[in-house]
Coordinates of C-alpha atoms in Angstrom, one line a residue:
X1 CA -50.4 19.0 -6.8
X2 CA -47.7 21.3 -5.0
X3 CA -48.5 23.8 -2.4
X4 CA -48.2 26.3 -5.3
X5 CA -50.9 24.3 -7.2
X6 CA -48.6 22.8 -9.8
X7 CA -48.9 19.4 -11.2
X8 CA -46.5 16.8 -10.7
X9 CA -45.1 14.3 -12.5
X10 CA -43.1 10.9 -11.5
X11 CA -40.9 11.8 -14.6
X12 CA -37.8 13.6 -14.3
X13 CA -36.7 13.1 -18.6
X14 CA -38.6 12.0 -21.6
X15 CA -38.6 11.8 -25.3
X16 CA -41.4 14.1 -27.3
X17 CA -41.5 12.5 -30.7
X18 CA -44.0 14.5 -33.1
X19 CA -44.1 14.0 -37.0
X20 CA -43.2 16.9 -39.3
X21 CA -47.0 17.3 -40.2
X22 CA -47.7 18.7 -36.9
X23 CA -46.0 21.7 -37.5
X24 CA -47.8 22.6 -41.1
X25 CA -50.8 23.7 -38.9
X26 CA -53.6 23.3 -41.6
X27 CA -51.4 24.2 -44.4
X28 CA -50.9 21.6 -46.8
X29 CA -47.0 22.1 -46.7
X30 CA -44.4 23.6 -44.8
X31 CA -44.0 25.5 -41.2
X32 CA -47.2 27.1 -39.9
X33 CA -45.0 29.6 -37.3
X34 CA -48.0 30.3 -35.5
X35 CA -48.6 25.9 -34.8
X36 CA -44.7 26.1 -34.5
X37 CA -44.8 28.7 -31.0
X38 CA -48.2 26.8 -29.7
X39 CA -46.1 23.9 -29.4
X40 CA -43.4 25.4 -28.2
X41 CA -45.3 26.6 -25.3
X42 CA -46.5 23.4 -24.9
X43 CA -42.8 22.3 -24.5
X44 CA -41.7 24.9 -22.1
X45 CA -44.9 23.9 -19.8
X46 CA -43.3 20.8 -19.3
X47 CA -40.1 22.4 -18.4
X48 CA -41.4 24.3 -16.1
X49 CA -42.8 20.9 -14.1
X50 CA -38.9 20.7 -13.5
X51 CA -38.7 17.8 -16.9
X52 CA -35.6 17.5 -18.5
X53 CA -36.9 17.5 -22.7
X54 CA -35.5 15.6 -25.7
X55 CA -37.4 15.8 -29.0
X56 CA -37.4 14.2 -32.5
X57 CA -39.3 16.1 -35.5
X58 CA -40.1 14.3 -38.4
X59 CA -39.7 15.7 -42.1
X60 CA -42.8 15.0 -43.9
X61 CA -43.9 18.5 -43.8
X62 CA -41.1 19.2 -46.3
X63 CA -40.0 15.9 -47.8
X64 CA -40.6 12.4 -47.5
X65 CA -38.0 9.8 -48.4
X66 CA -40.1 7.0 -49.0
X67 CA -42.5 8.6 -51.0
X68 CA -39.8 10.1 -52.8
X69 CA -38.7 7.1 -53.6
X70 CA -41.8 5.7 -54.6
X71 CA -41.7 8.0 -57.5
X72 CA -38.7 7.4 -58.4
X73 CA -36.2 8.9 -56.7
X74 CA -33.2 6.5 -55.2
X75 CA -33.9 5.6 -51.6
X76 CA -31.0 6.7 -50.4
X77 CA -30.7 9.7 -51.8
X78 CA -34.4 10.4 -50.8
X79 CA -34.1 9.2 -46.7
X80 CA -30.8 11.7 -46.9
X81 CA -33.1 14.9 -48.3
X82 CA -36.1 13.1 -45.9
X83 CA -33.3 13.7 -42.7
X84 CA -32.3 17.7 -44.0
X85 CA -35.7 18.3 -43.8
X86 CA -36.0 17.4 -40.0
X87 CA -32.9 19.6 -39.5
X88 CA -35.0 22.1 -40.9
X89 CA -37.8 21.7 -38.5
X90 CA -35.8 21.1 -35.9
X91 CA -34.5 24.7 -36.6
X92 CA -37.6 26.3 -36.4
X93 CA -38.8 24.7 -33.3
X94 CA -35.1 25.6 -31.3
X95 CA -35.7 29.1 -32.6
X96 CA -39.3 29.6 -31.4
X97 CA -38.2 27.6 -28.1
X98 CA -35.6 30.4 -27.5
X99 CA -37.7 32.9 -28.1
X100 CA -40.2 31.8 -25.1
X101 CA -36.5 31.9 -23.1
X102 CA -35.9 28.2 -23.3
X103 CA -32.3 27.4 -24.2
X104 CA -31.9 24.2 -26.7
X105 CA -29.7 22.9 -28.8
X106 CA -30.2 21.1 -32.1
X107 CA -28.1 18.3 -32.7
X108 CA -27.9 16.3 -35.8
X109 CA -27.0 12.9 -36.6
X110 CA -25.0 14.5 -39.9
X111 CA -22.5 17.2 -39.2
X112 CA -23.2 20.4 -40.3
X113 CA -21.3 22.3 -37.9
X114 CA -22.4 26.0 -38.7
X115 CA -26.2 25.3 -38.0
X116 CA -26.4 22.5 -35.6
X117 CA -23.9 20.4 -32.8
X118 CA -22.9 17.2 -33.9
X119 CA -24.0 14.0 -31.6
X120 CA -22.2 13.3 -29.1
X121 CA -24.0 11.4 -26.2
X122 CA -22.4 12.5 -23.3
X123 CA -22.5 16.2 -24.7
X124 CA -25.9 15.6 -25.1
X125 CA -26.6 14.3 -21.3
X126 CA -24.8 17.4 -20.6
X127 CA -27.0 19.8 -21.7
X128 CA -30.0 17.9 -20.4
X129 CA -28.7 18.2 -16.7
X130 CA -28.3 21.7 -17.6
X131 CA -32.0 21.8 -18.7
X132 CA -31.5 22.3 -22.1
X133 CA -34.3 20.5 -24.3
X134 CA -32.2 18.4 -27.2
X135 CA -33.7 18.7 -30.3
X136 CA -32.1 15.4 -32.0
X137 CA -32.3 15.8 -36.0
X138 CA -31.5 13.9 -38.8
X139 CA -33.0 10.6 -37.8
X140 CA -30.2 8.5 -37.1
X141 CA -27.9 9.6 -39.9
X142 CA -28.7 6.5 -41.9
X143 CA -31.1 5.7 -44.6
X144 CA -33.9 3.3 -44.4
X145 CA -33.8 4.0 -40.3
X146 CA -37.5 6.5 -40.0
X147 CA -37.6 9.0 -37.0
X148 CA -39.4 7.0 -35.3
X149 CA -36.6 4.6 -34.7
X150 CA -34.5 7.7 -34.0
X151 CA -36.6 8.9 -30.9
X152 CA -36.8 5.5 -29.9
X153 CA -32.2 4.9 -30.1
X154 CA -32.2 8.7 -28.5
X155 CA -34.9 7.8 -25.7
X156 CA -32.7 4.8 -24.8
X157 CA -29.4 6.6 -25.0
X158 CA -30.6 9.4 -23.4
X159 CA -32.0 7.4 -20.2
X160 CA -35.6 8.6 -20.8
X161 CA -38.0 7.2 -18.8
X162 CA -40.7 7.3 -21.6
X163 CA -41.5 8.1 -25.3
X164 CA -44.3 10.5 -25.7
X165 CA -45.9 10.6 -29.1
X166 CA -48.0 13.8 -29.8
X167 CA -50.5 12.8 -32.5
X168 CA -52.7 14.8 -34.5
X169 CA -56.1 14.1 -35.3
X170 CA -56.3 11.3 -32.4
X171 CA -55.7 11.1 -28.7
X172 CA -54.7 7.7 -28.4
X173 CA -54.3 4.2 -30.1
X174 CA -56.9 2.7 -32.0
X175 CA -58.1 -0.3 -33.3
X176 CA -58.9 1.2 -36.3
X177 CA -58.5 4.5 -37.7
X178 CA -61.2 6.5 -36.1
X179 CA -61.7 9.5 -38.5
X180 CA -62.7 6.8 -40.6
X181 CA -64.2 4.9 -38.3
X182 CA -66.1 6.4 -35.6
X183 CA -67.0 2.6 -33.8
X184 CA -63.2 2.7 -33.5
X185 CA -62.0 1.3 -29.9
X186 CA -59.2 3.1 -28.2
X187 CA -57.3 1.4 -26.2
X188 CA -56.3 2.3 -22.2
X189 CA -53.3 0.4 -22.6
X190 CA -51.6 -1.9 -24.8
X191 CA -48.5 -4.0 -25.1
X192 CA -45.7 -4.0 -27.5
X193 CA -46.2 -7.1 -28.4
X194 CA -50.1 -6.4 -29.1
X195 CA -49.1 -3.2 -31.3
X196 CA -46.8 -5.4 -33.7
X197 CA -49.5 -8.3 -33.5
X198 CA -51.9 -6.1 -34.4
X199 CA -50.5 -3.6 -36.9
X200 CA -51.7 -0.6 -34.7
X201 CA -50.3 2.5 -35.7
X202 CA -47.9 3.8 -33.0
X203 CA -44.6 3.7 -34.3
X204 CA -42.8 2.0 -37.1
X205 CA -42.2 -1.9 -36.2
X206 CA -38.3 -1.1 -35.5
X207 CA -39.1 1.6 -32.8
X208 CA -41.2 -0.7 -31.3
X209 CA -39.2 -3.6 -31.4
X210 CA -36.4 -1.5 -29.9
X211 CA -38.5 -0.1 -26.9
X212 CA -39.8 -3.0 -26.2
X213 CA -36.2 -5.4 -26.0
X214 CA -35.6 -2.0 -23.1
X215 CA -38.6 -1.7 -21.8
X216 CA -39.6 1.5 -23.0
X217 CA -42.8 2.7 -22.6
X218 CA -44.6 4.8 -25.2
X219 CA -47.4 7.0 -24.1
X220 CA -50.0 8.1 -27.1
X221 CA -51.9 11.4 -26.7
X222 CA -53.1 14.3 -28.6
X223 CA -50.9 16.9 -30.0
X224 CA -53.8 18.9 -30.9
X225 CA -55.4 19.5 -27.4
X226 CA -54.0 22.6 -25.1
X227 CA -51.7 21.9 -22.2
X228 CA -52.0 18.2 -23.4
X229 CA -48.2 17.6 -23.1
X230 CA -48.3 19.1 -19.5
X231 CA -51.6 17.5 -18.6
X232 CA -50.1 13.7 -19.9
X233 CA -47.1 14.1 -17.7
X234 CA -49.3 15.0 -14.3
X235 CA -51.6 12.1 -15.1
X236 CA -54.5 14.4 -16.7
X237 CA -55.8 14.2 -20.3
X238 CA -56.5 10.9 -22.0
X239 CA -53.8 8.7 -23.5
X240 CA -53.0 5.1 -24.5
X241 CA -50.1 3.7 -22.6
X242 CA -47.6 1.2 -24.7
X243 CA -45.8 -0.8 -22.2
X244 CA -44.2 -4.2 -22.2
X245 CA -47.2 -6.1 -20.0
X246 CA -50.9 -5.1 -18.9
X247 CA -50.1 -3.1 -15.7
X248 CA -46.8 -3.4 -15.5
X249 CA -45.9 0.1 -15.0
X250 CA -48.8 1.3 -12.8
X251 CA -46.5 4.8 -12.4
X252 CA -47.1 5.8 -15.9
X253 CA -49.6 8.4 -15.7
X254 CA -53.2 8.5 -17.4
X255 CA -56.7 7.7 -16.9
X256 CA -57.7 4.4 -15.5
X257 CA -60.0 1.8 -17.9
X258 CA -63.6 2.0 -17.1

């Protein structure tokens, strides 16, 4: 803690990755504004700890390319409505961001000048040194790429330090799904290779792969507890850390295994 009483935290710029179904609050579609401004809040906590903030949304609050193409629908014309959909979101959250009095800027891996920047990486840094939270959209402008992937390619190009995956519904990795299992185990910490070995649910085998091969590590907590982002980052709260061996980044905040 400070003097003033304010947490610290060893990092200085992460990655928030949450999926599109975090903002439909308990709708079964769509934006829920009032789940849209918690997490905002939650963002601009973190800022305020002196953390410099990218983020990557997913879509599937709005559209889903793979199941779009599961009924039917050409894949690649169903990941390219699936990436329009996370500019969408991506939208919403800059807009209730700004409205707390934290600048952003969305920028998308498609141009579409007159809504959002297009990527540029060292445009991006920019505005991260400026404290500016990044709101990457559009995945990674390809098809058959999920946003997972893309907050993993960001993370890296960006220079974050971690990956923090807000989940809902669980505060951590499991060995099985808990809300159908309630013997479920969660894990303290895990390795990369463990999660692909295993078939845990953290990210899509690609984003793993690609935070793994640079070291990457992915810290697991719950989007749906208050000040959870803040609390993860000062080493409160409990999490599942992803990292490349057992205790190889003893820095990364979080409880310790009983």
């Amino acid at each position: 803690m400070t003097e003033a009483g304010t947490p610290q935290t060893t990092f200085k710029r992460v990655m928030l990755k949450i999926s599109g179904e975090a903002l439909m609050g308990d709708q079964g579609f769509g934006l829920h504004p009032p789940t849209v401004q918690r997490i905002a809040k939650e963002v601009q906590a973190v800022q305020e700890l002196g953390v410099e903030i990218c983020m990557v949304i997913g879509g599937g609050n709005i559209f889903r390319g793979l199941a779009g193409s599961a009924q039917g629908m050409e894949r690649t014309t169903a990941d390219y409505m699936g990436m329009l959909a996370t500019v969408m979101n991506a939208l919403a959250m800059q807009s209730a961001l700004e409205g707390l009095g934290v600048f952003t800027r969305v920028i998308s891996a498609i141009r579409m000048d007159e809504v959002a920047e297009p990527y540029i990486r060292r445009r991006a840094v920019r505005h991260l040194e400026k404290k500016r939270v990044c709101i990457f959209a559009a995945g990674t402008g390809n098809p058959y790429f999920t946003t997972d992937t893309a907050a993993a390619l960001r993370a890296n190009e960006m220079a974050c330090e971690a990956i923090i995956m807000g989940k809902n519904g669980t505060d951590g990795v499991y060995d099985m799904d808990p809300r159908q299992h309630p013997e479920a185990k969660r894990y303290d910490e895990v390795t990369f290779d463990e999660v692909l070995s295993k078939n845990l649910k953290v990210m899509d085998a690609s984003a793993i792969a690609l935070a793994r091969d640079n070291n990457m590590p992915i810290i697991v907590f719950s989007l749906d507890e208050p000040g959870g982002f803040r609390g993860i980052l000062a080493g409160q709260g409990t999490c599942t850390r992803v990292v490349e061996k057992p205790s190889a980044r003893p820095d990364i905040p979080g409880p310790s295994p009983a």
